[in-house]
Amino acid sequence: MFKDILEKIVADCSGSIGAVLMGYDGIGIDHYSTDVNQLDLNLVGIEYSNVLKEIRNAADILKIGMLDEVSIKTEKYYIIIHTLTDEYFVTLLVNRNGNYGQGRYLLMREAPALRQLLV
């Protein structure tokens, strides 16, 4: 179910290495990776779930609306995090030579299908 959608996102995004569906509690629901030796996607999700909680709290305090998406650019990767519900988010890792914009689009495109499966 979830893995099929995550695999589709990764397959359709040039330069992506994996995607993970995770709860804000740090518990991974499912993931798909093209290279198991590169990066532990669950660990990425766990680490960024704490950061996302802080960003959500700041948005709430500032009354600027719900968090929708966060992008992080590191030396090696683009990390695109898309909120699905109050409890879940999906993260896509894209190599720096990959297509960041395409990754954002694919996460937005597949978000409704992931939300529907989470119900």
Short mmCIF file of C-alpha atoms in Angstrom, two decimals:
data_model
loop_
_atom_site.label_atom_id
_atom_site.label_comp_id
_atom_site.label_asym_id
_atom_site.label_seq_id
_atom_site.Cartn_x
_atom_site.Cartn_y
_atom_site.Cartn_z
CA MET A 1 0.00 0.00 0.00
CA PHE A 2 2.20 2.82 1.30
CA LYS A 3 5.38 1.32 -0.14
CA ASP A 4 3.90 1.30 -3.66
CA ILE A 5 3.21 5.03 -3.49
CA LEU A 6 6.61 5.80 -1.95
CA GLU A 7 8.31 3.70 -4.63
CA LYS A 8 6.39 5.59 -7.35
CA ILE A 9 7.51 8.95 -5.94
CA VAL A 10 11.15 7.83 -5.80
CA ALA A 11 11.04 6.22 -9.26
CA ASP A 12 9.48 9.31 -10.85
CA CYS A 13 11.89 11.82 -9.26
CA SER A 14 15.26 12.10 -10.95
CA GLY A 15 18.05 11.73 -8.40
CA SER A 16 15.93 10.67 -5.45
CA ILE A 17 17.26 7.97 -3.14
CA GLY A 18 14.30 7.24 -0.92
CA ALA A 19 11.12 8.26 0.85
CA VAL A 20 9.75 7.57 4.31
CA LEU A 21 6.25 7.91 5.78
CA MET A 22 6.45 8.69 9.47
CA GLY A 23 4.49 9.90 12.45
CA TYR A 24 5.45 12.99 14.43
CA ASP A 25 6.06 10.57 17.30
CA GLY A 26 9.08 9.29 15.37
CA ILE A 27 7.57 5.92 14.49
CA GLY A 28 8.07 4.96 10.85
CA ILE A 29 5.06 3.63 8.95
CA ASP A 30 6.82 2.58 5.74
CA HIS A 31 9.74 3.52 3.53
CA TYR A 32 11.29 2.84 0.16
CA SER A 33 14.97 3.25 -0.72
CA THR A 34 16.95 2.71 -3.89
CA ASP A 35 20.18 2.06 -1.98
CA VAL A 36 20.07 0.47 1.45
CA ASN A 37 23.73 1.36 2.04
CA GLN A 38 23.38 5.13 1.62
CA LEU A 39 21.31 6.51 4.47
CA ASP A 40 18.97 5.16 7.14
CA LEU A 41 15.68 6.78 6.12
CA ASN A 42 13.98 5.94 9.40
CA LEU A 43 16.76 7.71 11.28
CA VAL A 44 16.36 10.76 9.04
CA GLY A 45 12.63 10.78 9.80
CA ILE A 46 13.15 10.36 13.54
CA GLU A 47 15.66 13.21 13.72
CA TYR A 48 13.55 15.60 11.67
CA SER A 49 10.29 14.72 13.46
CA ASN A 50 11.58 16.62 16.50
CA VAL A 51 12.50 19.62 14.36
CA LEU A 52 9.08 19.54 12.70
CA LYS A 53 7.32 19.57 16.07
CA GLU A 54 9.20 22.75 16.97
CA ILE A 55 8.37 24.38 13.63
CA ARG A 56 4.68 23.46 14.06
CA ASN A 57 4.68 24.94 17.56
CA ALA A 58 6.29 28.15 16.29
CA ALA A 59 3.72 28.43 13.48
CA ASP A 60 0.93 27.94 16.02
CA ILE A 61 2.32 30.57 18.40
CA LEU A 62 2.80 33.04 15.55
CA LYS A 63 -0.65 32.19 14.14
CA ILE A 64 0.72 31.91 10.59
CA GLY A 65 -1.22 28.80 9.62
CA MET A 66 -0.59 25.09 9.53
CA LEU A 67 2.77 23.71 8.46
CA ASP A 68 2.59 22.34 4.92
CA GLU A 69 6.14 21.71 3.75
CA VAL A 70 9.74 22.08 4.89
CA SER A 71 12.81 21.82 2.68
CA ILE A 72 16.33 21.35 3.97
CA LYS A 73 19.36 21.71 1.73
CA THR A 74 22.55 20.03 2.88
CA GLU A 75 25.89 19.50 1.19
CA LYS A 76 24.75 16.13 -0.19
CA TYR A 77 20.94 16.14 -0.26
CA TYR A 78 17.70 18.00 -0.56
CA ILE A 79 15.36 16.79 2.18
CA ILE A 80 11.75 17.60 1.36
CA ILE A 81 9.20 17.06 4.12
CA HIS A 82 5.50 17.26 3.28
CA THR A 83 2.82 17.25 5.98
CA LEU A 84 -0.02 14.78 5.43
CA THR A 85 -2.10 15.08 8.62
CA ASP A 86 -1.69 16.33 12.19
CA GLU A 87 0.02 13.03 12.95
CA TYR A 88 1.94 12.05 9.78
CA PHE A 89 4.40 13.40 7.23
CA VAL A 90 6.34 12.07 4.24
CA THR A 91 10.01 12.80 3.57
CA LEU A 92 11.81 12.54 0.23
CA LEU A 93 15.60 12.55 -0.07
CA VAL A 94 17.03 13.80 -3.35
CA ASN A 95 20.70 13.98 -4.33
CA ARG A 96 21.95 17.52 -4.91
CA ASN A 97 22.18 16.78 -8.64
CA GLY A 98 18.58 15.48 -8.62
CA ASN A 99 15.38 17.29 -9.50
CA TYR A 100 14.24 19.10 -6.33
CA GLY A 101 11.22 20.74 -7.98
CA GLN A 102 10.02 17.44 -9.37
CA GLY A 103 10.29 15.93 -5.89
CA ARG A 104 8.13 18.67 -4.39
CA TYR A 105 5.55 18.21 -7.12
CA LEU A 106 5.43 14.43 -6.68
CA LEU A 107 4.95 14.72 -2.92
CA MET A 108 2.04 17.12 -3.47
CA ARG A 109 0.58 14.90 -6.18
CA GLU A 110 0.68 11.72 -4.09
CA ALA A 111 -0.28 13.30 -0.75
CA PRO A 112 -4.05 12.72 -1.22
CA ALA A 113 -3.50 8.99 -1.87
CA LEU A 114 -1.30 8.67 1.22
CA ARG A 115 -3.86 10.57 3.33
CA GLN A 116 -6.64 8.30 2.14
CA LEU A 117 -4.68 5.20 3.22
CA LEU A 118 -3.97 6.72 6.63
CA VAL A 119 -7.68 6.99 7.45
#
